[in-house]
Amino acid sequence: MEEYRELAAAIPPFVRYVLTTLEAAGFEAYCVGGCVRDLLLRRTPGDWDMTTSARPEQTMALFGNCALPTGLKHGTVTVCSGMNRVETTTFRTDGAYADHRHPEQVTFTDSLQEDLSRRDFTVNAMAMELAGRLHDPFHGREDLKNGVLRCVGEPEKRFSEDALRILRCLRFAAVLDFTVERETAAAMENCRELLREIAPERVREELTKLLCGPSAAAVLRHFPQIVGTVLPEVLPMLGFDQRNPHHCYDVWEHTLHAMEAAPPTPLLRWTVLFHDMGKPECFALDEKGIGHFMGHGVVSRRIAEGAMNRLRFDGESRARIAELVEWHDHRVQTEKGVRRMLNRFGEEDFRNLLDVQRADNMGQAKKFHYRQQDIDRVEALLNAELARGSCFTLKQLAINGNDLKPLGYRGPELGRVLQMLLDRVMDGRLSNNREDLLAEAEKLKTN
C-alpha cells in the first residue's frame, strides 16, 4: 500500500466529513473508484464515491436527515451536505447478473478486497483512506501509469455480468486516451451482442461521453463492430469507397477525420458522426466513373432521426442535430444568404453549422483544405450582419400583427404577410422601417 498524502489533501471538506464520521464510529471508510483514479491522474473528480464496512442502516443512523436511502438493497446511501452528494456503499459481493446489467442480489462483506474484486477495471478498483493510504490489490496504479484499461479478473465474466461495461471501456479509452489490454479487447468483441439488452438511454449517455473524448476517433476506428452493435447505422460506412477526387478516405474514415477536427461538444460530435450516413444509399457514378451523393444530407437526416429516436434523444437535441445534418453541405455566398441562414438557424446554430463544415472539409483531401478560407469569409459576413443589426427574425421587424389589423388583415393572413415582409427585408428589397413596411403591406392588400 502506497502513501499519497498530498493527493488526499485534495479531498474536499464535505467528503472528509463523511469519512471522518464513519471512522469515528469505528467503521472502515474509503474513497473508491473513479474519484481515486482521477486524483491519481491529477484531475478534479466530478463525483465522490465511498465504500465502507458500515451497513446501510448504520450509515443512515449516523447521518440522520442528511442520509437518503437511494439504494438500500444494494447497500447504497447518499449522504447530503448542502448541494453536495456522496454515494456511500457497503462492502459487498454481487450475485448472478440475469439481465447482464444488475445483480439479482448482493451480499454484504467485511472485506475491502472482496468489494474491489467485483469492480470493472483495475484503474477503478482502488480505494484511498483519508490519510492517503492507497489500497490497490489489482495493480490499477501501474495500469494507470501505462495508460491501459484491463478488467479485474476474467474479462468475459465482467462483461457478461454488466454489458454496459463494454461501452464504459470505450468511453474511458476515448476520454483518458488509454489503450485496451488485449484480452479485455477480445472479450469486448466476443460479448458485444449483449449490448442489445442495455437500455437505450444508457447507451446514448456512454456514446455521448465517448464522442466528446479527445481520442474518440481512434476508439471508433479500432472498435467499429462494437459501436455498430448499438448504432448499426455506422456499418454501411465502413470501407465505402467514395470514388471522388475530393475524398481520399472512405466514408467511415472521412467521418473519423472530420470528428477529430470538430469541437468536442455533444451537439457537434453527434452531428459529424451522422452527417454522411446517407452517402452509401445515395451513391451514383457519372460517365467518368466519379462518385456523387446527390441529396445525401436529406437521407442522412432521416437515418440520424431514426437513430436518435431509438436512443431516446431529447426533442431539442434531436431537432437541432437533424437540421445541422441536413444542411451541412449547404454553401452560403452572399449577405442575403447569411440573413436567410440566420433566420433558419439563429446565430448559435449557424456558427455550429460553420464548425461542422470546417470539420467536414478537414476530412477531405488536403488539397481542398483551402475551403477553410471560404468558411472564414462566411463567418466574417455573419459577424458584419450582426454588427449592423440586420433583421432576420419576425421579432426584429419594425411592425407586428397589431400594426396590420387597421389595414384589414386578420387571422392566418397576418402571419403570412409578416413573413412576406420579412422575406423582402432579408433579401434587401425592402427597408426595415415602419413606414416602408406599412406601405408594402398596403400594396400586398390591393394585389
PDB file of N, CA and C in Angstrom, residues 63-140:
ATOM      1  N   PHE A  63     -25.965   9.542   9.906  1.00  0.00           N
ATOM      2  CA  PHE A  63     -26.109  10.839   9.228  1.00  0.00           C
ATOM      3  C   PHE A  63     -27.529  11.393   9.286  1.00  0.00           C
ATOM      4  N   GLY A  64     -28.455  10.650   9.866  1.00  0.00           N
ATOM      5  CA  GLY A  64     -29.791  11.177  10.111  1.00  0.00           C
ATOM      6  C   GLY A  64     -30.466  11.757   8.888  1.00  0.00           C
ATOM      7  N   ASN A  65     -30.954  12.996   9.020  1.00  0.00           N
ATOM      8  CA  ASN A  65     -31.696  13.625   7.937  1.00  0.00           C
ATOM      9  C   ASN A  65     -30.836  13.933   6.703  1.00  0.00           C
ATOM     10  N   CYS A  66     -29.519  13.848   6.863  1.00  0.00           N
ATOM     11  CA  CYS A  66     -28.617  14.102   5.725  1.00  0.00           C
ATOM     12  C   CYS A  66     -28.445  12.862   4.849  1.00  0.00           C
ATOM     13  N   ALA A  67     -29.031  11.731   5.258  1.00  0.00           N
ATOM     14  CA  ALA A  67     -28.857  10.472   4.529  1.00  0.00           C
ATOM     15  C   ALA A  67     -30.118  10.130   3.743  1.00  0.00           C
ATOM     16  N   LEU A  68     -29.929   9.778   2.474  1.00  0.00           N
ATOM     17  CA  LEU A  68     -31.037   9.376   1.614  1.00  0.00           C
ATOM     18  C   LEU A  68     -30.889   7.903   1.240  1.00  0.00           C
ATOM     19  N   PRO A  69     -31.946   7.096   1.400  1.00  0.00           N
ATOM     20  CA  PRO A  69     -31.861   5.662   1.085  1.00  0.00           C
ATOM     21  C   PRO A  69     -31.997   5.418  -0.420  1.00  0.00           C
ATOM     22  N   THR A  70     -30.967   5.755  -1.162  1.00  0.00           N
ATOM     23  CA  THR A  70     -31.060   5.713  -2.628  1.00  0.00           C
ATOM     24  C   THR A  70     -30.898   4.327  -3.227  1.00  0.00           C
ATOM     25  N   GLY A  71     -30.403   3.364  -2.437  1.00  0.00           N
ATOM     26  CA  GLY A  71     -30.249   2.011  -2.958  1.00  0.00           C
ATOM     27  C   GLY A  71     -29.959   1.020  -1.851  1.00  0.00           C
ATOM     28  N   LEU A  72     -30.829   0.969  -0.862  1.00  0.00           N
ATOM     29  CA  LEU A  72     -30.562   0.144   0.314  1.00  0.00           C
ATOM     30  C   LEU A  72     -30.385  -1.331  -0.048  1.00  0.00           C
ATOM     31  N   LYS A  73     -31.105  -1.803  -1.039  1.00  0.00           N
ATOM     32  CA  LYS A  73     -30.995  -3.202  -1.453  1.00  0.00           C
ATOM     33  C   LYS A  73     -29.570  -3.550  -1.853  1.00  0.00           C
ATOM     34  N   HIS A  74     -28.899  -2.562  -2.466  1.00  0.00           N
ATOM     35  CA  HIS A  74     -27.525  -2.785  -2.916  1.00  0.00           C
ATOM     36  C   HIS A  74     -26.509  -2.127  -1.982  1.00  0.00           C
ATOM     37  N   GLY A  75     -26.962  -1.672  -0.822  1.00  0.00           N
ATOM     38  CA  GLY A  75     -26.054  -1.145   0.173  1.00  0.00           C
ATOM     39  C   GLY A  75     -25.702   0.314   0.024  1.00  0.00           C
ATOM     40  N   THR A  76     -26.461   1.051  -0.766  1.00  0.00           N
ATOM     41  CA  THR A  76     -26.086   2.426  -1.083  1.00  0.00           C
ATOM     42  C   THR A  76     -26.939   3.438  -0.329  1.00  0.00           C
ATOM     43  N   VAL A  77     -26.254   4.376   0.295  1.00  0.00           N
ATOM     44  CA  VAL A  77     -26.879   5.513   0.974  1.00  0.00           C
ATOM     45  C   VAL A  77     -26.189   6.764   0.446  1.00  0.00           C
ATOM     46  N   THR A  78     -26.972   7.766   0.079  1.00  0.00           N
ATOM     47  CA  THR A  78     -26.404   9.027  -0.377  1.00  0.00           C
ATOM     48  C   THR A  78     -26.427  10.025   0.771  1.00  0.00           C
ATOM     49  N   VAL A  79     -25.250  10.507   1.124  1.00  0.00           N
ATOM     50  CA  VAL A  79     -25.129  11.481   2.210  1.00  0.00           C
ATOM     51  C   VAL A  79     -25.058  12.875   1.599  1.00  0.00           C
ATOM     52  N   CYS A  80     -25.926  13.775   2.062  1.00  0.00           N
ATOM     53  CA  CYS A  80     -26.022  15.122   1.503  1.00  0.00           C
ATOM     54  C   CYS A  80     -25.359  16.125   2.440  1.00  0.00           C
ATOM     55  N   SER A  81     -24.664  17.068   1.841  1.00  0.00           N
ATOM     56  CA  SER A  81     -24.078  18.173   2.604  1.00  0.00           C
ATOM     57  C   SER A  81     -24.257  19.424   1.753  1.00  0.00           C
ATOM     58  N   GLY A  82     -25.321  20.198   2.023  1.00  0.00           N
ATOM     59  CA  GLY A  82     -25.653  21.323   1.160  1.00  0.00           C
ATOM     60  C   GLY A  82     -26.037  20.815  -0.217  1.00  0.00           C
ATOM     61  N   MET A  83     -25.359  21.319  -1.251  1.00  0.00           N
ATOM     62  CA  MET A  83     -25.621  20.881  -2.622  1.00  0.00           C
ATOM     63  C   MET A  83     -24.772  19.681  -3.004  1.00  0.00           C
ATOM     64  N   ASN A  84     -23.924  19.215  -2.109  1.00  0.00           N
ATOM     65  CA  ASN A  84     -23.001  18.123  -2.410  1.00  0.00           C
ATOM     66  C   ASN A  84     -23.607  16.781  -2.036  1.00  0.00           C
ATOM     67  N   ARG A  85     -23.190  15.752  -2.786  1.00  0.00           N
ATOM     68  CA  ARG A  85     -23.677  14.397  -2.560  1.00  0.00           C
ATOM     69  C   ARG A  85     -22.495  13.436  -2.526  1.00  0.00           C
ATOM     70  N   VAL A  86     -22.522  12.512  -1.582  1.00  0.00           N
ATOM     71  CA  VAL A  86     -21.523  11.450  -1.515  1.00  0.00           C
ATOM     72  C   VAL A  86     -22.263  10.121  -1.487  1.00  0.00           C
ATOM     73  N   GLU A  87     -22.035   9.295  -2.521  1.00  0.00           N
ATOM     74  CA  GLU A  87     -22.679   7.989  -2.586  1.00  0.00           C
ATOM     75  C   GLU A  87     -21.839   6.996  -1.787  1.00  0.00           C
ATOM     76  N   THR A  88     -22.420   6.455  -0.736  1.00  0.00           N
ATOM     77  CA  THR A  88     -21.702   5.599   0.214  1.00  0.00           C
ATOM     78  C   THR A  88     -22.290   4.192   0.151  1.00  0.00           C
ATOM     79  N   THR A  89     -21.450   3.204  -0.180  1.00  0.00           N
ATOM     80  CA  THR A  89     -21.935   1.843  -0.381  1.00  0.00           C
ATOM     81  C   THR A  89     -21.182   0.872   0.513  1.00  0.00           C
ATOM     82  N   THR A  90     -21.920  -0.034   1.111  1.00  0.00           N
ATOM     83  CA  THR A  90     -21.333  -1.046   1.990  1.00  0.00           C
ATOM     84  C   THR A  90     -20.481  -2.028   1.182  1.00  0.00           C
ATOM     85  N   PHE A  91     -19.333  -2.485   1.773  1.00  0.00           N
ATOM     86  CA  PHE A  91     -18.555  -3.553   1.151  1.00  0.00           C
ATOM     87  C   PHE A  91     -19.522  -4.671   0.758  1.00  0.00           C
ATOM     88  N   ARG A  92     -19.371  -5.179  -0.474  1.00  0.00           N
ATOM     89  CA  ARG A  92     -20.322  -6.204  -0.884  1.00  0.00           C
ATOM     90  C   ARG A  92     -19.705  -7.108  -1.950  1.00  0.00           C
ATOM     91  N   THR A  93     -20.334  -8.244  -2.154  1.00  0.00           N
ATOM     92  CA  THR A  93     -20.070  -9.090  -3.317  1.00  0.00           C
ATOM     93  C   THR A  93     -21.389  -9.221  -4.065  1.00  0.00           C
ATOM     94  N   ASP A  94     -21.313  -9.419  -5.370  1.00  0.00           N
ATOM     95  CA  ASP A  94     -22.518  -9.458  -6.195  1.00  0.00           C
ATOM     96  C   ASP A  94     -22.897 -10.885  -6.555  1.00  0.00           C
ATOM     97  N   GLY A  95     -24.204 -11.112  -6.625  1.00  0.00           N
ATOM     98  CA  GLY A  95     -24.709 -12.402  -7.085  1.00  0.00           C
ATOM     99  C   GLY A  95     -24.777 -12.451  -8.599  1.00  0.00           C
ATOM    100  N   ALA A  96     -25.640 -13.327  -9.115  1.00  0.00           N
ATOM    101  CA  ALA A  96     -25.762 -13.504 -10.565  1.00  0.00           C
ATOM    102  C   ALA A  96     -26.375 -12.263 -11.210  1.00  0.00           C
ATOM    103  N   TYR A  97     -25.972 -12.008 -12.469  1.00  0.00           N
ATOM    104  CA  TYR A  97     -26.499 -10.890 -13.262  1.00  0.00           C
ATOM    105  C   TYR A  97     -27.394 -11.470 -14.364  1.00  0.00           C
ATOM    106  N   ALA A  98     -28.646 -11.714 -14.051  1.00  0.00           N
ATOM    107  CA  ALA A  98     -29.535 -12.371 -15.003  1.00  0.00           C
ATOM    108  C   ALA A  98     -29.815 -11.501 -16.229  1.00  0.00           C
ATOM    109  N   ASP A  99     -29.829 -10.168 -16.038  1.00  0.00           N
ATOM    110  CA  ASP A  99     -30.156  -9.274 -17.161  1.00  0.00           C
ATOM    111  C   ASP A  99     -28.916  -8.663 -17.789  1.00  0.00           C
ATOM    112  N   HIS A 100     -27.737  -9.154 -17.447  1.00  0.00           N
ATOM    113  CA  HIS A 100     -26.467  -8.626 -17.961  1.00  0.00           C
ATOM    114  C   HIS A 100     -26.306  -7.137 -17.657  1.00  0.00           C
ATOM    115  N   ARG A 101     -26.880  -6.723 -16.525  1.00  0.00           N
ATOM    116  CA  ARG A 101     -26.778  -5.314 -16.146  1.00  0.00           C
ATOM    117  C   ARG A 101     -26.756  -5.128 -14.631  1.00  0.00           C
ATOM    118  N   HIS A 102     -27.672  -5.810 -13.903  1.00  0.00           N
ATOM    119  CA  HIS A 102     -27.778  -5.606 -12.463  1.00  0.00           C
ATOM    120  C   HIS A 102     -27.707  -6.955 -11.741  1.00  0.00           C
ATOM    121  N   PRO A 103     -27.024  -7.004 -10.597  1.00  0.00           N
ATOM    122  CA  PRO A 103     -27.004  -8.260  -9.831  1.00  0.00           C
ATOM    123  C   PRO A 103     -28.382  -8.520  -9.217  1.00  0.00           C
ATOM    124  N   GLU A 104     -28.798  -9.799  -9.232  1.00  0.00           N
ATOM    125  CA  GLU A 104     -30.095 -10.144  -8.646  1.00  0.00           C
ATOM    126  C   GLU A 104     -30.080  -9.960  -7.136  1.00  0.00           C
ATOM    127  N   GLN A 105     -28.925 -10.179  -6.521  1.00  0.00           N
ATOM    128  CA  GLN A 105     -28.796  -9.964  -5.092  1.00  0.00           C
ATOM    129  C   GLN A 105     -27.349  -9.632  -4.773  1.00  0.00           C
ATOM    130  N   VAL A 106     -27.152  -8.995  -3.623  1.00  0.00           N
ATOM    131  CA  VAL A 106     -25.798  -8.692  -3.171  1.00  0.00           C
ATOM    132  C   VAL A 106     -25.638  -9.238  -1.753  1.00  0.00           C
ATOM    133  N   THR A 107     -24.389  -9.508  -1.413  1.00  0.00           N
ATOM    134  CA  THR A 107     -24.075  -9.987  -0.067  1.00  0.00           C
ATOM    135  C   THR A 107     -23.074  -9.031   0.556  1.00  0.00           C
ATOM    136  N   PHE A 108     -23.423  -8.492   1.710  1.00  0.00           N
ATOM    137  CA  PHE A 108     -22.504  -7.590   2.387  1.00  0.00           C
ATOM    138  C   PHE A 108     -21.340  -8.380   2.983  1.00  0.00           C
ATOM    139  N   THR A 109     -20.182  -7.739   2.995  1.00  0.00           N
ATOM    140  CA  THR A 109     -18.970  -8.402   3.455  1.00  0.00           C
ATOM    141  C   THR A 109     -18.177  -7.436   4.328  1.00  0.00           C
ATOM    142  N   ASP A 110     -17.203  -7.961   5.045  1.00  0.00           N
ATOM    143  CA  ASP A 110     -16.324  -7.114   5.847  1.00  0.00           C
ATOM    144  C   ASP A 110     -14.976  -6.896   5.163  1.00  0.00           C
ATOM    145  N   SER A 111     -14.858  -7.351   3.912  1.00  0.00           N
ATOM    146  CA  SER A 111     -13.563  -7.320   3.227  1.00  0.00           C
ATOM    147  C   SER A 111     -13.538  -6.260   2.134  1.00  0.00           C
ATOM    148  N   LEU A 112     -12.634  -5.301   2.269  1.00  0.00           N
ATOM    149  CA  LEU A 112     -12.449  -4.304   1.216  1.00  0.00           C
ATOM    150  C   LEU A 112     -12.007  -4.974  -0.079  1.00  0.00           C
ATOM    151  N   GLN A 113     -11.100  -5.946   0.005  1.00  0.00           N
ATOM    152  CA  GLN A 113     -10.596  -6.579  -1.209  1.00  0.00           C
ATOM    153  C   GLN A 113     -11.705  -7.301  -1.955  1.00  0.00           C
ATOM    154  N   GLU A 114     -12.597  -7.958  -1.234  1.00  0.00           N
ATOM    155  CA  GLU A 114     -13.723  -8.613  -1.909  1.00  0.00           C
ATOM    156  C   GLU A 114     -14.579  -7.584  -2.633  1.00  0.00           C
ATOM    157  N   ASP A 115     -14.767  -6.427  -2.015  1.00  0.00           N
ATOM    158  CA  ASP A 115     -15.549  -5.370  -2.659  1.00  0.00           C
ATOM    159  C   ASP A 115     -14.848  -4.878  -3.922  1.00  0.00           C
ATOM    160  N   LEU A 116     -13.558  -4.663  -3.839  1.00  0.00           N
ATOM    161  CA  LEU A 116     -12.821  -4.164  -5.013  1.00  0.00           C
ATOM    162  C   LEU A 116     -12.778  -5.204  -6.135  1.00  0.00           C
ATOM    163  N   SER A 117     -12.825  -6.489  -5.777  1.00  0.00           N
ATOM    164  CA  SER A 117     -12.710  -7.549  -6.780  1.00  0.00           C
ATOM    165  C   SER A 117     -13.929  -7.636  -7.693  1.00  0.00           C
ATOM    166  N   ARG A 118     -15.054  -7.022  -7.301  1.00  0.00           N
ATOM    167  CA  ARG A 118     -16.257  -7.068  -8.138  1.00  0.00           C
ATOM    168  C   ARG A 118     -16.304  -5.942  -9.152  1.00  0.00           C
ATOM    169  N   ARG A 119     -15.338  -5.038  -9.102  1.00  0.00           N
ATOM    170  CA  ARG A 119     -15.404  -3.836  -9.945  1.00  0.00           C
ATOM    171  C   ARG A 119     -14.908  -4.109 -11.351  1.00  0.00           C
ATOM    172  N   ASP A 120     -15.148  -3.135 -12.246  1.00  0.00           N
ATOM    173  CA  ASP A 120     -14.948  -3.406 -13.669  1.00  0.00           C
ATOM    174  C   ASP A 120     -13.485  -3.447 -14.100  1.00  0.00           C
ATOM    175  N   PHE A 121     -12.746  -2.337 -13.934  1.00  0.00           N
ATOM    176  CA  PHE A 121     -11.387  -2.246 -14.451  1.00  0.00           C
ATOM    177  C   PHE A 121     -10.412  -1.948 -13.312  1.00  0.00           C
ATOM    178  N   THR A 122      -9.195  -2.375 -13.483  1.00  0.00           N
ATOM    179  CA  THR A 122      -8.202  -2.211 -12.416  1.00  0.00           C
ATOM    180  C   THR A 122      -8.043  -0.750 -12.018  1.00  0.00           C
ATOM    181  N   VAL A 123      -8.146   0.177 -12.976  1.00  0.00           N
ATOM    182  CA  VAL A 123      -7.963   1.593 -12.647  1.00  0.00           C
ATOM    183  C   VAL A 123      -9.122   2.146 -11.848  1.00  0.00           C
ATOM    184  N   ASN A 124     -10.227   1.380 -11.790  1.00  0.00           N
ATOM    185  CA  ASN A 124     -11.383   1.786 -10.988  1.00  0.00           C
ATOM    186  C   ASN A 124     -11.519   0.936  -9.722  1.00  0.00           C
ATOM    187  N   ALA A 125     -10.541   0.082  -9.467  1.00  0.00           N
ATOM    188  CA  ALA A 125     -10.617  -0.838  -8.332  1.00  0.00           C
ATOM    189  C   ALA A 125      -9.576  -0.477  -7.278  1.00  0.00           C
ATOM    190  N   MET A 126      -9.450   0.808  -7.015  1.00  0.00           N
ATOM    191  CA  MET A 126      -8.531   1.297  -5.991  1.00  0.00           C
ATOM    192  C   MET A 126      -9.322   2.090  -4.958  1.00  0.00           C
ATOM    193  N   ALA A 127      -8.855   2.018  -3.725  1.00  0.00           N
ATOM    194  CA  ALA A 127      -9.508   2.743  -2.631  1.00  0.00           C
ATOM    195  C   ALA A 127      -8.451   3.542  -1.875  1.00  0.00           C
ATOM    196  N   MET A 128      -8.846   4.717  -1.376  1.00  0.00           N
ATOM    197  CA  MET A 128      -7.907   5.576  -0.658  1.00  0.00           C
ATOM    198  C   MET A 128      -8.487   6.004   0.673  1.00  0.00           C
ATOM    199  N   GLU A 129      -7.661   5.853   1.710  1.00  0.00           N
ATOM    200  CA  GLU A 129      -8.047   6.322   3.029  1.00  0.00           C
ATOM    201  C   GLU A 129      -7.869   7.835   3.121  1.00  0.00           C
ATOM    202  N   LEU A 130      -8.514   8.410   4.108  1.00  0.00           N
ATOM    203  CA  LEU A 130      -8.375   9.840   4.338  1.00  0.00           C
ATOM    204  C   LEU A 130      -6.920  10.227   4.591  1.00  0.00           C
ATOM    205  N   ALA A 131      -6.157   9.316   5.202  1.00  0.00           N
ATOM    206  CA  ALA A 131      -4.749   9.588   5.492  1.00  0.00           C
ATOM    207  C   ALA A 131      -3.867   9.487   4.256  1.00  0.00           C
ATOM    208  N   GLY A 132      -4.435   9.001   3.135  1.00  0.00           N
ATOM    209  CA  GLY A 132      -3.666   8.928   1.900  1.00  0.00           C
ATOM    210  C   GLY A 132      -3.150   7.551   1.552  1.00  0.00           C
ATOM    211  N   ARG A 133      -3.463   6.535   2.346  1.00  0.00           N
ATOM    212  CA  ARG A 133      -3.023   5.177   2.014  1.00  0.00           C
ATOM    213  C   ARG A 133      -3.856   4.631   0.866  1.00  0.00           C
ATOM    214  N   LEU A 134      -3.179   4.125  -0.166  1.00  0.00           N
ATOM    215  CA  LEU A 134      -3.847   3.593  -1.354  1.00  0.00           C
ATOM    216  C   LEU A 134      -3.910   2.072  -1.274  1.00  0.00           C
ATOM    217  N   HIS A 135      -5.106   1.521  -1.419  1.00  0.00           N
ATOM    218  CA  HIS A 135      -5.315   0.077  -1.454  1.00  0.00           C
ATOM    219  C   HIS A 135      -5.531  -0.315  -2.918  1.00  0.00           C
ATOM    220  N   ASP A 136      -4.604  -1.103  -3.449  1.00  0.00           N
ATOM    221  CA  ASP A 136      -4.576  -1.379  -4.894  1.00  0.00           C
ATOM    222  C   ASP A 136      -4.229  -2.843  -5.139  1.00  0.00           C
ATOM    223  N   PRO A 137      -5.137  -3.758  -4.798  1.00  0.00           N
ATOM    224  CA  PRO A 137      -4.809  -5.189  -4.900  1.00  0.00           C
ATOM    225  C   PRO A 137      -4.688  -5.715  -6.326  1.00  0.00           C
ATOM    226  N   PHE A 138      -5.188  -4.943  -7.322  1.00  0.00           N
ATOM    227  CA  PHE A 138      -5.170  -5.439  -8.703  1.00  0.00           C
ATOM    228  C   PHE A 138      -4.242  -4.617  -9.607  1.00  0.00           C
ATOM    229  N   HIS A 139      -3.345  -3.857  -8.989  1.00  0.00           N
ATOM    230  CA  HIS A 139      -2.294  -3.117  -9.710  1.00  0.00           C
ATOM    231  C   HIS A 139      -2.876  -2.082 -10.675  1.00  0.00           C
ATOM    232  N   GLY A 140      -3.936  -1.438 -10.234  1.00  0.00           N
ATOM    233  CA  GLY A 140      -4.532  -0.388 -11.055  1.00  0.00           C
ATOM    234  C   GLY A 140      -3.618   0.809 -11.228  1.00  0.00           C
TER     235      GLY A 140
END
